[in-house]
DNA sequence: ATGGTCGATATTCGA
């Protein structure tokens, strides 16, 4: 079974790339982030015609997450916790998480808050969001240590200095601060391993390149998109890769997809 | 790598 995660930066403007990606890599389950549309606007007809089911959480032109699967899509949840942190005026639970069981794997598509600036209310929201996710993720494994769980998505955290083209360019900025890195590693320590890194060793391996200032051809990227897997799922990982080719050309998302190949059970 | 931001209930805001 092959699962992937990809911040598509608008699913409506990118649907042809999404369907081509599913075919090119023979993907069974795709978690996407930043759909940037409401549920009634989701371009699902082409996916259905290809034999995929989908579940989408989208409230407005911001955020939005979905799971696309051809191996089942059960027990859909649009929050990882009843008390998931809220943001906005008025405060709402934003469309940043959706979970579903696909082919025996509990898959989460996660879009971690960006944080905007150190000290910004959005930064505190980001840290609270990650901590609440850690709590929920730890509880799932406490309930069933053999559960196959994939925490996938855009984490908006640069976990180590090897995961950014020049860490000095990020001094005083979000994504590299110690509280953010600690919050990310706390999820890992709860029992969820980065199953892609062993197959894509760095430095210089990234999943995101800014649209501005020729970041992609200049290889100025960040590694912020991850598949974190519970032990039972991690033991099934045969290989993984980042589809850097998808970042090329006109109409590319600023993020590249990340793919994990699992052995059959 | 074949390019010098992009997307949306846009004309500003979020990333």
PDB file of N, CA and C in Angstrom, chain A residues 18 22 24 39 53-54 62 86-87 137 148 158-159 164 171 185 193 200 204 214 220 225 228 242 245:
ATOM      1  N   UNK A  18      -3.136  16.879  -9.096  1.00  0.00           N
ATOM      2  CA  UNK A  18      -3.447  15.855  -8.083  1.00  0.00           C
ATOM      3  C   UNK A  18      -3.771  14.525  -8.765  1.00  0.00           C
ATOM      4  N   UNK A  22      -1.628  11.007  -8.523  1.00  0.00           N
ATOM      5  CA  UNK A  22      -2.189   9.725  -8.069  1.00  0.00           C
ATOM      6  C   UNK A  22      -1.872   8.613  -9.066  1.00  0.00           C
ATOM      7  N   UNK A  24       0.556   8.669 -11.512  1.00  0.00           N
ATOM      8  CA  UNK A  24       1.991   8.514 -11.742  1.00  0.00           C
ATOM      9  C   UNK A  24       2.643   7.625 -10.696  1.00  0.00           C
ATOM     10  N   UNK A  39     -16.419  22.693   1.545  1.00  0.00           N
ATOM     11  CA  UNK A  39     -16.721  21.306   1.171  1.00  0.00           C
ATOM     12  C   UNK A  39     -17.560  21.240  -0.110  1.00  0.00           C
ATOM     13  N   UNK A  53     -12.480   7.424  -3.060  1.00  0.00           N
ATOM     14  CA  UNK A  53     -13.374   8.118  -2.150  1.00  0.00           C
ATOM     15  C   UNK A  53     -12.602   9.285  -1.548  1.00  0.00           C
ATOM     16  N   UNK A  54     -13.330  10.233  -0.968  1.00  0.00           N
ATOM     17  CA  UNK A  54     -12.629  11.326  -0.317  1.00  0.00           C
ATOM     18  C   UNK A  54     -13.459  11.865   0.830  1.00  0.00           C
ATOM     19  N   UNK A  62      -9.542  29.585   3.504  1.00  0.00           N
ATOM     20  CA  UNK A  62      -8.313  29.327   4.270  1.00  0.00           C
ATOM     21  C   UNK A  62      -8.248  27.876   4.731  1.00  0.00           C
ATOM     22  N   UNK A  86      -8.688  26.640  19.302  1.00  0.00           N
ATOM     23  CA  UNK A  86      -9.439  27.447  18.345  1.00  0.00           C
ATOM     24  C   UNK A  86      -8.679  28.741  18.029  1.00  0.00           C
ATOM     25  N   UNK A  87      -9.081  29.392  16.934  1.00  0.00           N
ATOM     26  CA  UNK A  87      -8.464  30.666  16.551  1.00  0.00           C
ATOM     27  C   UNK A  87      -9.482  31.481  15.764  1.00  0.00           C
ATOM     28  N   UNK A 137      -2.416  11.971  20.423  1.00  0.00           N
ATOM     29  CA  UNK A 137      -1.646  10.910  19.767  1.00  0.00           C
ATOM     30  C   UNK A 137      -1.122   9.914  20.784  1.00  0.00           C
ATOM     31  N   UNK A 148      -1.978   1.080  13.993  1.00  0.00           N
ATOM     32  CA  UNK A 148      -1.209   1.610  12.858  1.00  0.00           C
ATOM     33  C   UNK A 148      -1.735   3.010  12.565  1.00  0.00           C
ATOM     34  N   UNK A 158      10.656  23.258  11.272  1.00  0.00           N
ATOM     35  CA  UNK A 158      11.940  22.798  10.742  1.00  0.00           C
ATOM     36  C   UNK A 158      12.653  22.108  11.905  1.00  0.00           C
ATOM     37  N   UNK A 159      12.615  20.762  11.962  1.00  0.00           N
ATOM     38  CA  UNK A 159      13.034  20.077  13.198  1.00  0.00           C
ATOM     39  C   UNK A 159      14.516  20.218  13.530  1.00  0.00           C
ATOM     40  N   UNK A 164      16.905  22.978   6.679  1.00  0.00           N
ATOM     41  CA  UNK A 164      16.713  24.312   6.107  1.00  0.00           C
ATOM     42  C   UNK A 164      17.983  24.712   5.356  1.00  0.00           C
ATOM     43  N   UNK A 171      16.895  33.221  11.790  1.00  0.00           N
ATOM     44  CA  UNK A 171      17.076  33.729  13.153  1.00  0.00           C
ATOM     45  C   UNK A 171      15.931  34.667  13.508  1.00  0.00           C
ATOM     46  N   UNK A 185       9.185  17.406  18.451  1.00  0.00           N
ATOM     47  CA  UNK A 185       9.877  16.214  18.951  1.00  0.00           C
ATOM     48  C   UNK A 185       9.085  15.517  20.055  1.00  0.00           C
ATOM     49  N   UNK A 193       7.498   7.880  14.649  1.00  0.00           N
ATOM     50  CA  UNK A 193       8.793   8.081  14.013  1.00  0.00           C
ATOM     51  C   UNK A 193       8.649   8.721  12.637  1.00  0.00           C
ATOM     52  N   UNK A 200      15.605   9.284   2.827  1.00  0.00           N
ATOM     53  CA  UNK A 200      15.915  10.551   2.144  1.00  0.00           C
ATOM     54  C   UNK A 200      16.902  11.357   2.998  1.00  0.00           C
ATOM     55  N   UNK A 204      20.172  19.116   2.796  1.00  0.00           N
ATOM     56  CA  UNK A 204      19.835  19.552   1.452  1.00  0.00           C
ATOM     57  C   UNK A 204      18.622  18.857   0.859  1.00  0.00           C
ATOM     58  N   UNK A 214      13.279  32.821  -6.667  1.00  0.00           N
ATOM     59  CA  UNK A 214      13.900  31.644  -7.276  1.00  0.00           C
ATOM     60  C   UNK A 214      14.382  30.620  -6.259  1.00  0.00           C
ATOM     61  N   UNK A 220      16.913  26.571  -2.175  1.00  0.00           N
ATOM     62  CA  UNK A 220      16.676  27.187  -0.877  1.00  0.00           C
ATOM     63  C   UNK A 220      15.346  26.686  -0.323  1.00  0.00           C
ATOM     64  N   UNK A 225       7.278  18.929   5.766  1.00  0.00           N
ATOM     65  CA  UNK A 225       6.175  17.994   5.536  1.00  0.00           C
ATOM     66  C   UNK A 225       6.641  16.598   5.937  1.00  0.00           C
ATOM     67  N   UNK A 228       4.751  10.851  10.183  1.00  0.00           N
ATOM     68  CA  UNK A 228       5.155  10.262  11.459  1.00  0.00           C
ATOM     69  C   UNK A 228       4.289   9.028  11.688  1.00  0.00           C
ATOM     70  N   UNK A 242      10.529  11.733  -1.686  1.00  0.00           N
ATOM     71  CA  UNK A 242       9.930  13.051  -1.902  1.00  0.00           C
ATOM     72  C   UNK A 242       9.883  13.282  -3.410  1.00  0.00           C
ATOM     73  N   UNK A 245      10.158  16.347  -8.402  1.00  0.00           N
ATOM     74  CA  UNK A 245       9.771  16.703  -9.772  1.00  0.00           C
ATOM     75  C   UNK A 245       8.456  17.482  -9.781  1.00  0.00           C
TER      76      UNK A 245
END
